[in-house]
Short mmCIF file of C-alpha atoms in Angstrom, two decimals:
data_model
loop_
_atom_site.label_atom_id
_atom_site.label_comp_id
_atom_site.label_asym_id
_atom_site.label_seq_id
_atom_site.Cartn_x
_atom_site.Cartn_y
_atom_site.Cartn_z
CA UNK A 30 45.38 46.75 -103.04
CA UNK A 31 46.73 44.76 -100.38
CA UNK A 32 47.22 41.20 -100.70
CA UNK A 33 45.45 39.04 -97.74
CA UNK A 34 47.59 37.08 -96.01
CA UNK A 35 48.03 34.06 -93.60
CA UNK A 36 50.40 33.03 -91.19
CA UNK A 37 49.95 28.93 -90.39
CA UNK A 38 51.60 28.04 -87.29
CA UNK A 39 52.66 24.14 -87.19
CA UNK A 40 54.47 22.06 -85.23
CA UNK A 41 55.59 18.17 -86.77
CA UNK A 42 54.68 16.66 -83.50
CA UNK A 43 50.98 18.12 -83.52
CA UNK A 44 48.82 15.86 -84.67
CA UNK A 45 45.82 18.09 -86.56
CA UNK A 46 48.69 20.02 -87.79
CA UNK A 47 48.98 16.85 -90.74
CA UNK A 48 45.29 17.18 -91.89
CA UNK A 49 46.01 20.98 -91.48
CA UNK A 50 49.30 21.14 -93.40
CA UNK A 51 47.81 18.99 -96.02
CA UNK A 52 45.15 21.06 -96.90
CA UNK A 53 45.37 24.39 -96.51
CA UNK A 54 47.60 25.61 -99.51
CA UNK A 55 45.16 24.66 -102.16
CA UNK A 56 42.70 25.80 -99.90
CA UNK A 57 44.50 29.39 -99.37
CA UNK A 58 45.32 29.42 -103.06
CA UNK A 59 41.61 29.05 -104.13
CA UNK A 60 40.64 31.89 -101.60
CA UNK A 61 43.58 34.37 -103.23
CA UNK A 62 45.31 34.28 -99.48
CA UNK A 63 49.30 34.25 -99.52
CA UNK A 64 50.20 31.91 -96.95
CA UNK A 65 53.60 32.01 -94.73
CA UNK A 66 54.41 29.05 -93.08
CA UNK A 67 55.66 29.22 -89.12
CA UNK A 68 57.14 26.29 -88.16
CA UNK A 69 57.47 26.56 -84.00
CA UNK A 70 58.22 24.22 -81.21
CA UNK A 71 55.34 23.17 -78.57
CA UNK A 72 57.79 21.90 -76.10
CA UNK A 73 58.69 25.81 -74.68
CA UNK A 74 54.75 26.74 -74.69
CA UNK A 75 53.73 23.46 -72.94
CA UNK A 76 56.12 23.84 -70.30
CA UNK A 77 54.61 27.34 -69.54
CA UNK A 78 51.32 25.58 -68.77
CA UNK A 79 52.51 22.88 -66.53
CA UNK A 80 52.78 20.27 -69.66
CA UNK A 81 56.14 18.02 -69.85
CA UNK A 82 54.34 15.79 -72.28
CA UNK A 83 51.72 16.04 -75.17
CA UNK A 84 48.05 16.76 -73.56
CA UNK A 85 46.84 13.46 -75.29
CA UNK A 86 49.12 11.59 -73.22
CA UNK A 87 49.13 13.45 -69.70
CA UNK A 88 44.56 12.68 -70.44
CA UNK A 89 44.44 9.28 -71.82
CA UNK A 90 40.63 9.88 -72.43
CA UNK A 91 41.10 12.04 -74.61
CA UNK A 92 44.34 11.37 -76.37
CA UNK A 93 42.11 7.76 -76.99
CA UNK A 94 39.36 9.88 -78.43
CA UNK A 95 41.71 12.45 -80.65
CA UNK A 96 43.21 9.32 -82.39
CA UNK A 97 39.53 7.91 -83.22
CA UNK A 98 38.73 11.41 -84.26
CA UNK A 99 41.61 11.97 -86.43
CA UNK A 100 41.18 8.79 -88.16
CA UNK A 101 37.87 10.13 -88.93
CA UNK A 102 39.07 13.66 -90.24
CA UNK A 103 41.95 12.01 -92.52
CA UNK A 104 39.33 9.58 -94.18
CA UNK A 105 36.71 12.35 -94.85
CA UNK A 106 39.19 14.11 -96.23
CA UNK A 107 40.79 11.06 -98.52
CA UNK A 108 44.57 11.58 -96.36
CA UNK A 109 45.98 8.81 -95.63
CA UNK A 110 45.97 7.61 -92.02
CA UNK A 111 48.11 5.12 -90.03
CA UNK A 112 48.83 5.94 -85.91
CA UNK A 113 52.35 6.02 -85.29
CA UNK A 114 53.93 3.99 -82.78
CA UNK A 115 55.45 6.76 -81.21
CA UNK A 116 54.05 9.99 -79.98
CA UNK A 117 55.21 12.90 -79.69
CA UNK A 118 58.13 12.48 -81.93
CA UNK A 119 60.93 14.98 -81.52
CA UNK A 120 60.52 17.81 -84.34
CA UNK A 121 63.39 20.04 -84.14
CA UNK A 122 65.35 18.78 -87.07
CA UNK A 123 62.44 18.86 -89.18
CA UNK A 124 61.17 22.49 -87.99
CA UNK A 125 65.06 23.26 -89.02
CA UNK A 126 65.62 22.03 -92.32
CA UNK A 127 61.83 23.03 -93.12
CA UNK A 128 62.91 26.87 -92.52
CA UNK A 129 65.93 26.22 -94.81
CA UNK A 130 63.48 24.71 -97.67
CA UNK A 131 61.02 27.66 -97.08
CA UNK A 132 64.01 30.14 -97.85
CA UNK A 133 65.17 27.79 -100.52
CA UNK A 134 61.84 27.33 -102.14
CA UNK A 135 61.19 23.65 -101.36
CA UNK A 136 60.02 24.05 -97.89
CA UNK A 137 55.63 23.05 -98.50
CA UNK A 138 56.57 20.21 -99.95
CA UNK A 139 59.13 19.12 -97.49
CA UNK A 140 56.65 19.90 -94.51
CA UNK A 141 54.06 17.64 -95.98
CA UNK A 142 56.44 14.87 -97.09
CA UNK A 143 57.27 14.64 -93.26
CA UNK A 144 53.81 14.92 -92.03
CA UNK A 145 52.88 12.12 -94.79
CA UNK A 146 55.98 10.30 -93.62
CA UNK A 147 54.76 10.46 -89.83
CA UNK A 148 51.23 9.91 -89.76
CA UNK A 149 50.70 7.99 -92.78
CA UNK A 150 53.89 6.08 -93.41
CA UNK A 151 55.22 5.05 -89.43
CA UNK A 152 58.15 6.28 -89.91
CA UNK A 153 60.47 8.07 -86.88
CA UNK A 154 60.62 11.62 -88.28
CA UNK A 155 63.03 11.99 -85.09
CA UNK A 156 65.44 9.67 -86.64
CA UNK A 157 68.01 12.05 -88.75
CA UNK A 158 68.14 9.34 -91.46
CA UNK A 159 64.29 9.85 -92.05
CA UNK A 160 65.03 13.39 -92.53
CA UNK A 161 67.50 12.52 -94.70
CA UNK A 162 65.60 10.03 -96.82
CA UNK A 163 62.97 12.77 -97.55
CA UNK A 164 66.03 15.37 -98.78
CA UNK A 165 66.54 12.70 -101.25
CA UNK A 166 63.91 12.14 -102.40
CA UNK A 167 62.98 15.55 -102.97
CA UNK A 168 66.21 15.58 -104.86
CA UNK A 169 67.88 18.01 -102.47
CA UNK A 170 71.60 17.66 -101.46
CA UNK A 171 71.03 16.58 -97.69
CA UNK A 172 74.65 17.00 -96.70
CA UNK A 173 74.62 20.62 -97.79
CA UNK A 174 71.06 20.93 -95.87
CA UNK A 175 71.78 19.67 -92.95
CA UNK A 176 74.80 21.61 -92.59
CA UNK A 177 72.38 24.81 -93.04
CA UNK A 178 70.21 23.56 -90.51
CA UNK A 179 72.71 23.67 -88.00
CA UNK A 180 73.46 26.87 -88.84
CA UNK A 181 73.22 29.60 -85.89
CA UNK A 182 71.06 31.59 -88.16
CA UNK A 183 68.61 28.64 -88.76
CA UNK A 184 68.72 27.72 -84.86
CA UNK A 185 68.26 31.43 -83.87
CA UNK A 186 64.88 31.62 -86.71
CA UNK A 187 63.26 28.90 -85.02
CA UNK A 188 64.18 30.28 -81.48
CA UNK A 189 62.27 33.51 -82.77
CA UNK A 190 59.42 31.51 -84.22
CA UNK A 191 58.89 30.17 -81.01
CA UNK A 192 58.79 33.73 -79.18
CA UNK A 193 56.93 34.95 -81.57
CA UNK A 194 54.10 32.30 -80.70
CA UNK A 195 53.91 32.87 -77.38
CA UNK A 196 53.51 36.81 -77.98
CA UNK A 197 50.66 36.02 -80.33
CA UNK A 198 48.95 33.39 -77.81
CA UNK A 199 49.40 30.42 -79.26
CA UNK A 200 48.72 27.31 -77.19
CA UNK A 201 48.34 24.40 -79.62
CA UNK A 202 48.82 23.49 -83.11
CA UNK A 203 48.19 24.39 -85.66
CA UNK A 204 47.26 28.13 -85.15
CA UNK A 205 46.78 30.45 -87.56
CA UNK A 206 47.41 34.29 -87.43
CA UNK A 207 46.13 37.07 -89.82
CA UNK A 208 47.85 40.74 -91.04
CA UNK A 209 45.47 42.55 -88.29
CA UNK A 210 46.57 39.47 -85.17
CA UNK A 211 43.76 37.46 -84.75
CA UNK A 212 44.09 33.90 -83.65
CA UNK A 213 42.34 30.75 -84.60
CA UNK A 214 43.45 27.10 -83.63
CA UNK A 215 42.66 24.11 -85.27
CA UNK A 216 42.29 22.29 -88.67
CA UNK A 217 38.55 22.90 -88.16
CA UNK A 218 39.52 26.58 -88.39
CA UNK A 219 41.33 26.92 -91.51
CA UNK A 220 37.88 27.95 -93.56
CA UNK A 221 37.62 30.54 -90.89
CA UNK A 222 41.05 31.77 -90.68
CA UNK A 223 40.96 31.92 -94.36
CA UNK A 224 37.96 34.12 -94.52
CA UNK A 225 38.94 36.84 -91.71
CA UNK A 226 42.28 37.15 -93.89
CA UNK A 227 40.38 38.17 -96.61
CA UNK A 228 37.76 40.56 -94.93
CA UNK A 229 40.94 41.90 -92.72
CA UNK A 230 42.37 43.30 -96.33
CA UNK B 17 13.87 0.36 -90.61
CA UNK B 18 15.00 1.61 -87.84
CA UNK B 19 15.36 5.35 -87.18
CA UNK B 20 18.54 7.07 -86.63
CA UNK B 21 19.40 8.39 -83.72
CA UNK B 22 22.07 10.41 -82.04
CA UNK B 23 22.39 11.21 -78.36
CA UNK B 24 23.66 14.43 -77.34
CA UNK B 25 25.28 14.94 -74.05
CA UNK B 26 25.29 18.60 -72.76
CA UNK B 27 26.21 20.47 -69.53
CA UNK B 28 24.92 23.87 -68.35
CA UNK B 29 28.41 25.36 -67.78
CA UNK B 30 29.73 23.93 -71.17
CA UNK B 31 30.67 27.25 -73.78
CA UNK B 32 30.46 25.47 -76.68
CA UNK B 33 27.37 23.81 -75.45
CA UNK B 34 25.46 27.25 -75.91
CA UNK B 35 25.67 27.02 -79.97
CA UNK B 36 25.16 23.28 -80.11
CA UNK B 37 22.10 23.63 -78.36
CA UNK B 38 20.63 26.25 -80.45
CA UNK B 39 21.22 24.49 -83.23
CA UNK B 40 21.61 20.92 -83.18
CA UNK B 41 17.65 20.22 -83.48
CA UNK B 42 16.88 21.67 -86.95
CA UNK B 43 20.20 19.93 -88.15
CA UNK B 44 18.70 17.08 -87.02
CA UNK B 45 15.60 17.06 -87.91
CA UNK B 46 16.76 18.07 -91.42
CA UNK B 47 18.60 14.99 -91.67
CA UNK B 48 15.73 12.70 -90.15
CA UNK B 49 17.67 12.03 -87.15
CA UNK B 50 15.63 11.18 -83.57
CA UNK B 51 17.66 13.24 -80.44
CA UNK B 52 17.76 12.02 -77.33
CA UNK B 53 18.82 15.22 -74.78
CA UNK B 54 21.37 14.13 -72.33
CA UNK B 55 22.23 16.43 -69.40
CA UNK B 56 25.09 15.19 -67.48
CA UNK B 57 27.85 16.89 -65.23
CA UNK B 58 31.07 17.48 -65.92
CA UNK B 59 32.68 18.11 -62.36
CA UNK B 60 32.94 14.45 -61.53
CA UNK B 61 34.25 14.06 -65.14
CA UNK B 62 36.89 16.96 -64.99
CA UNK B 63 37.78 15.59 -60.94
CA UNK B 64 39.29 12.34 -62.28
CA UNK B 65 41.52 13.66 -64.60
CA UNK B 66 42.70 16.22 -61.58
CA UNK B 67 41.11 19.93 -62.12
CA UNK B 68 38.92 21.18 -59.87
CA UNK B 69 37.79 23.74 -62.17
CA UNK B 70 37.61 24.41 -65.32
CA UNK B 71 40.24 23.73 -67.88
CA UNK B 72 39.75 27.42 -69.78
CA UNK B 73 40.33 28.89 -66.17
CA UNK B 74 42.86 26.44 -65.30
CA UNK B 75 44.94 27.50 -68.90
CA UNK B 76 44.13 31.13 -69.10
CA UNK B 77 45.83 31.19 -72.75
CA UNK B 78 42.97 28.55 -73.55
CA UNK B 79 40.61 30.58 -71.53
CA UNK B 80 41.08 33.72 -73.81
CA UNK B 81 40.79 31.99 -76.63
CA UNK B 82 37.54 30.17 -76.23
CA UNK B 83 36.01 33.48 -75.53
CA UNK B 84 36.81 35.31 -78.38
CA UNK B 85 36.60 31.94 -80.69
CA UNK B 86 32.96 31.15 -79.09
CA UNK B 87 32.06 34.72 -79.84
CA UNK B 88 33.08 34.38 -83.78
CA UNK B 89 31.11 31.00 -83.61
CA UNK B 90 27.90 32.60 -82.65
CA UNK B 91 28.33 35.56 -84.86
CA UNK B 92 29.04 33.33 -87.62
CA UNK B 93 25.39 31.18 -86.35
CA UNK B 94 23.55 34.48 -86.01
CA UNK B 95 23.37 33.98 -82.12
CA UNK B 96 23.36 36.45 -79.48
CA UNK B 97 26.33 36.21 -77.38
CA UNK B 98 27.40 39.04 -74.50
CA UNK B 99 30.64 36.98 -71.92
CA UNK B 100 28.88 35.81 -68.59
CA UNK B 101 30.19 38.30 -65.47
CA UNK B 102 30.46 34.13 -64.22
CA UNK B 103 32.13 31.28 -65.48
CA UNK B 104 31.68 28.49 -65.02
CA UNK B 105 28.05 28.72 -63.28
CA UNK B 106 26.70 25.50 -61.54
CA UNK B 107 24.21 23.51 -63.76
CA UNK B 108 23.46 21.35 -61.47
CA UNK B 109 19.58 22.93 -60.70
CA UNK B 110 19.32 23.33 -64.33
CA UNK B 111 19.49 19.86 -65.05
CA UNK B 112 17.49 18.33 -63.29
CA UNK B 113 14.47 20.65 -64.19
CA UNK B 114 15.69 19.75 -68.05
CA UNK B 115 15.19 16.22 -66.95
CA UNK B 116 11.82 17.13 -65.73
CA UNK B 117 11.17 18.89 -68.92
CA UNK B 118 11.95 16.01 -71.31
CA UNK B 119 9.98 13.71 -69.79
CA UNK B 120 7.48 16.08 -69.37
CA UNK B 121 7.45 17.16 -73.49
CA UNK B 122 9.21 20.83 -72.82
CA UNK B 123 12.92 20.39 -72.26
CA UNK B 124 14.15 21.06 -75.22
CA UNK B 125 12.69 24.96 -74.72
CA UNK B 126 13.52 25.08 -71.31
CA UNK B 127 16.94 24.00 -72.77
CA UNK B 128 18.14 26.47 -75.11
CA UNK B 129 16.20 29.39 -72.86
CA UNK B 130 18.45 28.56 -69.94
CA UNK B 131 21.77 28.42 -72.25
CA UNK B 132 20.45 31.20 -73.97
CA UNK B 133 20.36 33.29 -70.23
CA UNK B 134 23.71 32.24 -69.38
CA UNK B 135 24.90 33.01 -73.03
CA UNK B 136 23.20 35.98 -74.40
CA UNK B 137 21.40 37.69 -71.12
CA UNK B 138 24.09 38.03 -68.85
CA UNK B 139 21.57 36.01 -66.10
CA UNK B 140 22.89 33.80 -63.12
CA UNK B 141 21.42 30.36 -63.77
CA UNK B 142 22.71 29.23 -60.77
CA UNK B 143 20.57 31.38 -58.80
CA UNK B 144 17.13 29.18 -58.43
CA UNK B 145 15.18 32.47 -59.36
CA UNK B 146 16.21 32.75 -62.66
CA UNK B 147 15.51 29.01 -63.28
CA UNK B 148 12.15 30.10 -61.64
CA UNK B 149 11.63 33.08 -64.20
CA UNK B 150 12.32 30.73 -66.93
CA UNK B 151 9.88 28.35 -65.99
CA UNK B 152 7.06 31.21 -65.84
CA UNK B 153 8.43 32.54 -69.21
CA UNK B 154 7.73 28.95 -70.66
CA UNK B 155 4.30 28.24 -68.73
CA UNK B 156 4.92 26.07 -66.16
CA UNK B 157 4.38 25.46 -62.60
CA UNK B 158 7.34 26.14 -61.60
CA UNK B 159 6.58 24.97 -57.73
CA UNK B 160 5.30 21.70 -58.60
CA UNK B 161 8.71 21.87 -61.04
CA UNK B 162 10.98 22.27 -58.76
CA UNK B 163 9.67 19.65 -56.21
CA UNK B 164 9.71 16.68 -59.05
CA UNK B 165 13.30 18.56 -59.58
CA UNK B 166 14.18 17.53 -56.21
CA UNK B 167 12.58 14.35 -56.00
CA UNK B 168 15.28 11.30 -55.58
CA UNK B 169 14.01 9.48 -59.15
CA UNK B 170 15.07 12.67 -60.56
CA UNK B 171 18.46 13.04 -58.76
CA UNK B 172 19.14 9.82 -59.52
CA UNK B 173 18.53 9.86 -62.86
CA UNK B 174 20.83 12.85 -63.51
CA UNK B 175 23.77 10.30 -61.42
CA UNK B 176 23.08 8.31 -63.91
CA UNK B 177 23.30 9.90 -66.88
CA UNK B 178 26.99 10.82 -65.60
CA UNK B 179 27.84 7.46 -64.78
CA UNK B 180 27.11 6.74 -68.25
CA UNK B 181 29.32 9.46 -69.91
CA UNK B 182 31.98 8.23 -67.63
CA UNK B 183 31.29 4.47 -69.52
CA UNK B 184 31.03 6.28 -72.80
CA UNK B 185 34.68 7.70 -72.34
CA UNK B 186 32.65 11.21 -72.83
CA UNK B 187 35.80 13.79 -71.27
CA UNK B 188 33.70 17.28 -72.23
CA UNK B 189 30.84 19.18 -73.47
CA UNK B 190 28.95 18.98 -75.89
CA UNK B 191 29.38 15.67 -76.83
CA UNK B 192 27.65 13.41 -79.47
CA UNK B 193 27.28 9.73 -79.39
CA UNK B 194 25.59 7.78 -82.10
CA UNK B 195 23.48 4.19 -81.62
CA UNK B 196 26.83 2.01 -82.65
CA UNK B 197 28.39 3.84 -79.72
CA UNK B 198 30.87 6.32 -81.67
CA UNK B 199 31.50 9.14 -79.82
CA UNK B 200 32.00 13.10 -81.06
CA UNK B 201 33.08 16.14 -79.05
CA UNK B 202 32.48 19.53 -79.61
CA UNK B 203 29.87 21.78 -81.44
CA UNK B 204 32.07 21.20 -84.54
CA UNK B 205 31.16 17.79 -84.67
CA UNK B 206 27.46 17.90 -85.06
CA UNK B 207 27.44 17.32 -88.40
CA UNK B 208 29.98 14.48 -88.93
CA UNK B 209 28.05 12.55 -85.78
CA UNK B 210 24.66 13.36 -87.89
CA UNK B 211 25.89 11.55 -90.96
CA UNK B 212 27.11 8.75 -89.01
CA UNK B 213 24.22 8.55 -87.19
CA UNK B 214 22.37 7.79 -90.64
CA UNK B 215 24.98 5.55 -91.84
CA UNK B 216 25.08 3.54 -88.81
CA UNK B 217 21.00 2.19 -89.45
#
């Protein structure tokens, strides 16, 4: 027997992708669903559409209601909630030293101690000292992390993440992918997502 | 005590319209909610924040998407769905018969039949004669219809109701607004803007 799987597609800018990245592990664990997590870069697929700037902010009517809304979400859900000052906030060191924790085993928690640190905490996740304060507390060696992250293999992972989206169709974030390729996008899709996985097996 | 209530704001050319509108009466009812139908138009809507079209045929990637996601949605609802030949298909006929209809104690049918055309039947609701054959299927006159349709209290109202999505901040379709003046967008949203609804008397 085959073991359903699920490919989560996130990017630390998005702003669903916290609820999203919050939840779906227990969720995915409860289901039986091995999850891989894709960290990818927006910036490249926005670009291809015209964007130079999050959606929200090029439509101020709706980046106004997707704040109210998300609000919303994070309190049904019991997450913590506080808008940050700044949006979007560059990702790519994150995205980095995220793939190094997912090879090193400490990646989940690192992706939703930045998430938490972003959208609940108002701190700069672009600030490399952020980054750096989460290492610690985590109780990884940041010196030795960053170093990794910088790494051409690291940079050239991400670079491939990102191609990879765009071959599958990904537009947004989060996105998730099962074994047999079909897309869903959204934190209001996870359930979904989840459930295809499982038939797909 | 006063009864909840919870206006819904639709347009004929919306996608995710089609499943909101099948279902969002029983949910309400169920919950002991009054709804108040709102047709409005998106075109003057979507012309202020620069498309001339719309957005899924503007962003193809997003296009693609909403067709195959919409489909999964009505599977999972038990609706019919077959891809109109035609998309988006002017709504504008439509509703202002549906205004017709409400005050006249059969809009809600005439509703979902006309989404359910566009949505299930592969038929042109743009083309007066299908609007016509609806009316017939529903028992109505659909002359003397079509000439309150036309008339300028009628037109005017339907101005109206735009104007006032405009006010609302309402950017798309469906969209939910409760008596305390929250708003909600999309057909995922119909229950959240229910229990609001109730919590807000």
């Amino acid at each position: 027997m085959t073991e359903p799987t699920l490919d989560f597609w996130f990017e630390f800018a998005s702003t669903y992708s916290y609820p999203a990245a919050m939840r779906i592990e227990k969720l995915a664990q409860a289901q039986g669903v091995r999850l891989n997590w894709r960290p990818f870069l927006l910036g490249p697929i926005f670009k291809a559409q015209g964007w130079d700037n999050s959606p929200f902010n090029i439509y101020p009517l709706k980046g106004r209601y997707m704040w109210r809304d998300l609000a919303r979400v994070c309190r049904d859900l019991g997450l913590p909630f506080v808008q940050p000052s700044k949006f979007p906030q560059a990702g790519l060191l994150a995205a980095r030293v995220a793939l190094v924790g997912l090879e090193e085993g400490w990646g989940a928690e690192f992706i939703r101690a930045v998430y938490q640190a972003q959208f609940a905490e108002s701190r700069l996740i672009s600030d490399p000292a952020e980054i750096q304060a989460i290492l610690v507390a985590l109780k990884r060696d940041a010196r030795a992390v960053f170093e990794r992250a910088q790494s051409d293999a690291i940079k050239n992972r991400l670079r491939e993440n990102t191609e990879d989206a765009q071959r599958l169709g990904i537009f947004g974030a989060p996105s998730l992918v099962t074994a047999d390729g079909e897309l869903f996008w959204g934190n209001d899709r996870i359930e979904a997502a989840l459930a295809w996985a499982k038939a797909a097996v």
